[in-house]
PDB file of C-alpha atoms in Angstrom:
ATOM      1  CA  UNK A  12      13.057  15.621  13.981  1.00 66.00           C
ATOM      2  CA  UNK A  13       9.618  14.081  14.453  1.00 68.00           C
ATOM      3  CA  UNK A  14       7.982  17.504  14.450  1.00 78.00           C
ATOM      4  CA  UNK A  15       9.746  18.348  11.197  1.00 75.00           C
ATOM      5  CA  UNK A  16       8.493  15.110   9.580  1.00 71.00           C
ATOM      6  CA  UNK A  17       4.930  15.779  10.746  1.00 71.00           C
ATOM      7  CA  UNK A  18       5.098  19.314   9.289  1.00 75.00           C
ATOM      8  CA  UNK A  19       6.333  17.940   5.970  1.00 78.00           C
ATOM      9  CA  UNK A  20       4.092  14.858   5.521  1.00 79.00           C
ATOM     10  CA  UNK A  21       1.283  15.737   7.938  1.00 76.00           C
ATOM     11  CA  UNK A  22      -0.340  13.579  10.535  1.00 72.00           C
ATOM     12  CA  UNK A  23      -2.718  10.730   9.733  1.00 69.00           C
ATOM     13  CA  UNK A  24      -6.107  11.821   8.306  1.00 67.00           C
ATOM     14  CA  UNK A  25      -5.170  15.497   8.544  1.00 75.00           C
ATOM     15  CA  UNK A  26      -3.048  16.601   5.613  1.00 82.00           C
ATOM     16  CA  UNK A  27      -2.951  19.613   3.316  1.00 82.00           C
ATOM     17  CA  UNK A  28      -2.754  19.360  -0.451  1.00 82.00           C
ATOM     18  CA  UNK A  29       0.979  20.071  -0.499  1.00 87.00           C
ATOM     19  CA  UNK A  30       1.623  17.423   2.178  1.00 85.00           C
ATOM     20  CA  UNK A  31      -0.179  14.903   0.001  1.00 85.00           C
ATOM     21  CA  UNK A  32       2.071  16.003  -2.877  1.00 89.00           C
ATOM     22  CA  UNK A  33       5.177  15.470  -0.703  1.00 89.00           C
ATOM     23  CA  UNK A  34       3.832  12.057   0.314  1.00 88.00           C
ATOM     24  CA  UNK A  35       3.263  11.204  -3.359  1.00 90.00           C
ATOM     25  CA  UNK A  36       6.847  12.163  -4.190  1.00 90.00           C
ATOM     26  CA  UNK A  37       8.237  10.100  -1.311  1.00 91.00           C
ATOM     27  CA  UNK A  38       6.029   7.116  -2.133  1.00 90.00           C
ATOM     28  CA  UNK A  39       6.999   7.333  -5.798  1.00 89.00           C
ATOM     29  CA  UNK A  40      10.709   7.168  -4.951  1.00 89.00           C
ATOM     30  CA  UNK A  41      10.093   4.304  -2.516  1.00 88.00           C
ATOM     31  CA  UNK A  42       7.907   2.444  -5.041  1.00 84.00           C
ATOM     32  CA  UNK A  43      10.553   2.719  -7.766  1.00 82.00           C
ATOM     33  CA  UNK A  44      13.137   1.451  -5.284  1.00 82.00           C
ATOM     34  CA  UNK A  45      10.907  -1.435  -4.207  1.00 79.00           C
ATOM     35  CA  UNK A  46      10.239  -2.432  -7.829  1.00 74.00           C
ATOM     36  CA  UNK A  47      13.967  -2.396  -8.521  1.00 73.00           C
ATOM     37  CA  UNK A  48      14.524  -4.625  -5.462  1.00 70.00           C
ATOM     38  CA  UNK A  49      11.720  -7.021  -6.414  1.00 66.00           C
ATOM     39  CA  UNK A  50      12.940  -7.361 -10.001  1.00 58.00           C
ATOM     40  CA  UNK A  51      11.457  -6.183 -13.275  1.00 52.00           C
ATOM     41  CA  UNK A  52       9.117  -9.191 -13.386  1.00 50.00           C
ATOM     42  CA  UNK A  53       6.333  -7.388 -11.516  1.00 52.00           C
ATOM     43  CA  UNK A  54       5.528  -5.347 -14.598  1.00 52.00           C
ATOM     44  CA  UNK A  55       6.944  -7.665 -17.258  1.00 51.00           C
ATOM     45  CA  UNK A  56       5.222 -10.856 -18.274  1.00 57.00           C
ATOM     46  CA  UNK A  57       2.640 -11.331 -15.568  1.00 66.00           C
ATOM     47  CA  UNK A  58       1.849 -14.497 -13.705  1.00 70.00           C
ATOM     48  CA  UNK A  59      -0.812 -14.439 -11.020  1.00 72.00           C
ATOM     49  CA  UNK A  60       2.081 -14.360  -8.548  1.00 74.00           C
ATOM     50  CA  UNK A  61       3.213 -11.006  -9.983  1.00 77.00           C
ATOM     51  CA  UNK A  62      -0.247  -9.528 -10.505  1.00 80.00           C
ATOM     52  CA  UNK A  63      -1.218 -10.061  -6.878  1.00 81.00           C
ATOM     53  CA  UNK A  64       1.841  -8.159  -5.665  1.00 83.00           C
ATOM     54  CA  UNK A  65       1.195  -5.317  -8.140  1.00 83.00           C
ATOM     55  CA  UNK A  66      -2.399  -4.881  -6.971  1.00 87.00           C
ATOM     56  CA  UNK A  67      -1.604  -5.087  -3.269  1.00 90.00           C
ATOM     57  CA  UNK A  68       1.439  -2.833  -3.590  1.00 88.00           C
ATOM     58  CA  UNK A  69      -0.601  -0.175  -5.394  1.00 90.00           C
ATOM     59  CA  UNK A  70      -3.355  -0.368  -2.794  1.00 92.00           C
ATOM     60  CA  UNK A  71      -1.010  -0.140   0.159  1.00 93.00           C
ATOM     61  CA  UNK A  72       1.082   2.695  -1.251  1.00 92.00           C
ATOM     62  CA  UNK A  73      -1.998   4.726  -2.184  1.00 92.00           C
ATOM     63  CA  UNK A  74      -3.043   4.630   1.475  1.00 91.00           C
ATOM     64  CA  UNK A  75       0.323   6.133   2.420  1.00 89.00           C
ATOM     65  CA  UNK A  76      -0.254   9.015  -0.009  1.00 90.00           C
ATOM     66  CA  UNK A  77      -3.798   9.812   1.090  1.00 88.00           C
ATOM     67  CA  UNK A  78      -3.076   9.376   4.829  1.00 88.00           C
ATOM     68  CA  UNK A  79      -5.651   6.607   5.212  1.00 88.00           C
ATOM     69  CA  UNK A  80      -2.993   4.607   7.087  1.00 88.00           C
ATOM     70  CA  UNK A  81       0.032   5.613   9.149  1.00 88.00           C
ATOM     71  CA  UNK A  82       2.841   6.546   6.734  1.00 89.00           C
ATOM     72  CA  UNK A  83       5.871   4.630   8.060  1.00 89.00           C
ATOM     73  CA  UNK A  84       4.036   1.365   8.934  1.00 91.00           C
ATOM     74  CA  UNK A  85       2.415   1.407   5.494  1.00 92.00           C
ATOM     75  CA  UNK A  86       5.797   1.803   3.775  1.00 92.00           C
ATOM     76  CA  UNK A  87       7.155  -1.027   5.988  1.00 93.00           C
ATOM     77  CA  UNK A  88       4.267  -3.299   4.990  1.00 93.00           C
ATOM     78  CA  UNK A  89       4.898  -2.587   1.302  1.00 91.00           C
ATOM     79  CA  UNK A  90       8.595  -3.332   1.755  1.00 92.00           C
ATOM     80  CA  UNK A  91       7.848  -6.640   3.502  1.00 92.00           C
ATOM     81  CA  UNK A  92       5.548  -7.697   0.642  1.00 90.00           C
ATOM     82  CA  UNK A  93       8.165  -6.876  -1.988  1.00 87.00           C
ATOM     83  CA  UNK A  94      10.865  -8.747  -0.057  1.00 90.00           C
ATOM     84  CA  UNK A  95       8.476 -11.714   0.314  1.00 89.00           C
ATOM     85  CA  UNK A  96       7.835 -11.633  -3.444  1.00 86.00           C
ATOM     86  CA  UNK A  97      11.580 -11.584  -4.055  1.00 86.00           C
ATOM     87  CA  UNK A  98      12.144 -14.487  -1.648  1.00 91.00           C
ATOM     88  CA  UNK A  99       9.340 -16.526  -3.240  1.00 88.00           C
ATOM     89  CA  UNK A 100      10.825 -15.797  -6.670  1.00 85.00           C
ATOM     90  CA  UNK A 101      14.214 -17.057  -5.522  1.00 91.00           C
ATOM     91  CA  UNK A 102      12.618 -20.201  -4.055  1.00 93.00           C
ATOM     92  CA  UNK A 103      10.708 -20.746  -7.312  1.00 89.00           C
ATOM     93  CA  UNK A 104      13.995 -20.455  -9.219  1.00 89.00           C
ATOM     94  CA  UNK A 105      15.696 -22.965  -6.915  1.00 95.00           C
ATOM     95  CA  UNK A 106      12.832 -25.468  -6.531  1.00 94.00           C
ATOM     96  CA  UNK A 107      10.666 -26.344  -9.538  1.00 92.00           C
ATOM     97  CA  UNK A 108       7.890 -27.719  -7.317  1.00 93.00           C
ATOM     98  CA  UNK A 109       7.672 -24.374  -5.504  1.00 91.00           C
ATOM     99  CA  UNK A 110       7.606 -22.480  -8.802  1.00 87.00           C
ATOM    100  CA  UNK A 111       4.714 -24.638  -9.999  1.00 88.00           C
ATOM    101  CA  UNK A 112       2.936 -24.051  -6.672  1.00 87.00           C
ATOM    102  CA  UNK A 113       3.094 -20.237  -6.753  1.00 82.00           C
ATOM    103  CA  UNK A 114       3.223 -19.600 -10.503  1.00 80.00           C
ATOM    104  CA  UNK A 115       1.449 -22.599 -12.012  1.00 83.00           C
ATOM    105  CA  UNK A 116       2.671 -24.496 -15.053  1.00 85.00           C
ATOM    106  CA  UNK A 117       2.016 -24.483 -18.799  1.00 91.00           C
ATOM    107  CA  UNK A 118      -0.910 -26.383 -20.325  1.00 93.00           C
ATOM    108  CA  UNK A 119      -0.736 -28.136 -23.693  1.00 96.00           C
ATOM    109  CA  UNK A 120      -3.526 -26.982 -25.989  1.00 96.00           C
ATOM    110  CA  UNK A 121      -2.436 -28.586 -29.291  1.00 96.00           C
ATOM    111  CA  UNK A 122      -0.404 -31.688 -29.992  1.00 96.00           C
ATOM    112  CA  UNK A 123       0.577 -32.704 -33.532  1.00 95.00           C
ATOM    113  CA  UNK A 124      -2.028 -30.454 -35.135  1.00 93.00           C
ATOM    114  CA  UNK A 125      -4.866 -31.760 -32.961  1.00 95.00           C
ATOM    115  CA  UNK A 126      -6.646 -29.399 -30.557  1.00 96.00           C
ATOM    116  CA  UNK A 127      -6.971 -30.778 -27.036  1.00 97.00           C
ATOM    117  CA  UNK A 128     -10.524 -29.610 -26.490  1.00 96.00           C
ATOM    118  CA  UNK A 129     -10.722 -30.714 -22.862  1.00 96.00           C
ATOM    119  CA  UNK A 130      -7.729 -28.548 -21.955  1.00 94.00           C
ATOM    120  CA  UNK A 131      -9.059 -25.659 -24.054  1.00 94.00           C
ATOM    121  CA  UNK A 132     -12.330 -25.846 -22.143  1.00 93.00           C
ATOM    122  CA  UNK A 133     -10.617 -26.100 -18.730  1.00 92.00           C
ATOM    123  CA  UNK A 134      -8.521 -23.033 -19.516  1.00 91.00           C
ATOM    124  CA  UNK A 135     -11.412 -21.089 -21.105  1.00 91.00           C
ATOM    125  CA  UNK A 136      -9.510 -20.740 -24.354  1.00 92.00           C
ATOM    126  CA  UNK A 137     -11.643 -20.563 -27.495  1.00 93.00           C
ATOM    127  CA  UNK A 138     -10.602 -21.677 -30.954  1.00 94.00           C
ATOM    128  CA  UNK A 139     -10.613 -17.991 -31.896  1.00 93.00           C
ATOM    129  CA  UNK A 140      -8.106 -17.311 -29.070  1.00 92.00           C
ATOM    130  CA  UNK A 141      -5.861 -20.046 -30.398  1.00 94.00           C
ATOM    131  CA  UNK A 142      -6.145 -18.750 -33.970  1.00 93.00           C
ATOM    132  CA  UNK A 143      -5.261 -15.264 -32.733  1.00 91.00           C
ATOM    133  CA  UNK A 144      -2.148 -16.627 -31.044  1.00 92.00           C
ATOM    134  CA  UNK A 145      -1.149 -18.393 -34.237  1.00 92.00           C
ATOM    135  CA  UNK A 146      -1.552 -15.151 -36.215  1.00 90.00           C
ATOM    136  CA  UNK A 147       0.284 -13.104 -33.569  1.00 88.00           C
ATOM    137  CA  UNK A 148       3.191 -15.529 -33.639  1.00 83.00           C
ATOM    138  CA  UNK A 149       3.298 -14.826 -37.389  1.00 68.00           C
ATOM    139  CA  UNK A 150       3.746 -18.509 -38.035  1.00 69.00           C
ATOM    140  CA  UNK A 151       0.587 -19.944 -39.517  1.00 81.00           C
ATOM    141  CA  UNK A 152      -3.179 -19.906 -39.623  1.00 85.00           C
ATOM    142  CA  UNK A 153      -3.337 -23.652 -40.266  1.00 90.00           C
ATOM    143  CA  UNK A 154      -3.776 -25.751 -37.107  1.00 92.00           C
ATOM    144  CA  UNK A 155      -2.406 -28.849 -38.855  1.00 91.00           C
ATOM    145  CA  UNK A 156       0.976 -27.059 -39.124  1.00 90.00           C
ATOM    146  CA  UNK A 157       1.226 -26.738 -35.326  1.00 92.00           C
ATOM    147  CA  UNK A 158       3.311 -29.318 -33.484  1.00 93.00           C
ATOM    148  CA  UNK A 159       2.469 -27.918 -30.026  1.00 94.00           C
ATOM    149  CA  UNK A 160       0.610 -24.985 -28.574  1.00 94.00           C
ATOM    150  CA  UNK A 161       0.874 -24.165 -24.882  1.00 95.00           C
ATOM    151  CA  UNK A 162      -0.951 -21.839 -22.553  1.00 93.00           C
ATOM    152  CA  UNK A 163       2.024 -20.459 -20.647  1.00 89.00           C
ATOM    153  CA  UNK A 164       2.124 -19.423 -16.978  1.00 83.00           C
ATOM    154  CA  UNK A 165       1.977 -15.789 -18.061  1.00 78.00           C
ATOM    155  CA  UNK A 166      -1.287 -16.410 -19.923  1.00 82.00           C
ATOM    156  CA  UNK A 167       0.390 -16.152 -23.356  1.00 86.00           C
ATOM    157  CA  UNK A 168      -0.130 -18.884 -25.910  1.00 92.00           C
ATOM    158  CA  UNK A 169       3.095 -20.160 -27.473  1.00 92.00           C
ATOM    159  CA  UNK A 170       3.095 -21.918 -30.827  1.00 92.00           C
ATOM    160  CA  UNK A 171       5.664 -24.471 -32.043  1.00 91.00           C
ATOM    161  CA  UNK A 172       5.369 -25.433 -35.670  1.00 90.00           C
ATOM    162  CA  UNK A 173       5.920 -28.932 -37.045  1.00 86.00           C
ATOM    163  CA  UNK A 174       8.413 -27.564 -39.560  1.00 78.00           C
ATOM    164  CA  UNK A 175      10.679 -26.132 -36.838  1.00 58.00           C
ATOM    165  CA  UNK A 176      13.288 -28.910 -36.647  1.00 47.00           C
ATOM    166  CA  UNK A 177      14.924 -27.627 -33.454  1.00 50.00           C
ATOM    167  CA  UNK A 178      11.695 -27.663 -31.511  1.00 46.00           C
ATOM    168  CA  UNK A 179      10.570 -31.028 -32.867  1.00 47.00           C
ATOM    169  CA  UNK A 180      13.622 -32.656 -31.267  1.00 53.00           C
ATOM    170  CA  UNK A 181      12.754 -31.342 -27.794  1.00 55.00           C
ATOM    171  CA  UNK A 182      10.177 -32.777 -25.446  1.00 54.00           C
ATOM    172  CA  UNK A 183       7.566 -30.322 -24.090  1.00 59.00           C
TER     173      UNK A 183
END
């Protein structure tokens, strides 16, 4: 069986073009499976937690395709990382403090129509970035109409208008 596998996927650092193609097919199927196991979040709204896994997973799996690392141990390493990501996601769901630790937390940028310049500066958000978020939300271009604006963990800026009665009754 081992000889058959070596003929199909090649040995490390010595593969033919068609063996690389077979490796790519196998890695593709495994990657899709791993992404399904880890949850759709990896390629949804990114937090740094998700981006790191995406970068590392791509790097590791590419090494399996090009035979720069042993095939099976590389697939095992990718699987361990995805399972770790899943476990950390479950812990973040269960424990808010852990979620804040690995994913961060939102930052208030505007309160009652007043820009919080210190927070804008700390987060490297310009007034133009804030105005863009206000336009993208389709709500307003007038900062005085904004009750709250937050830089979310995903990097998006959310806008809550003063005129939105439901949101005004909730604490941020």
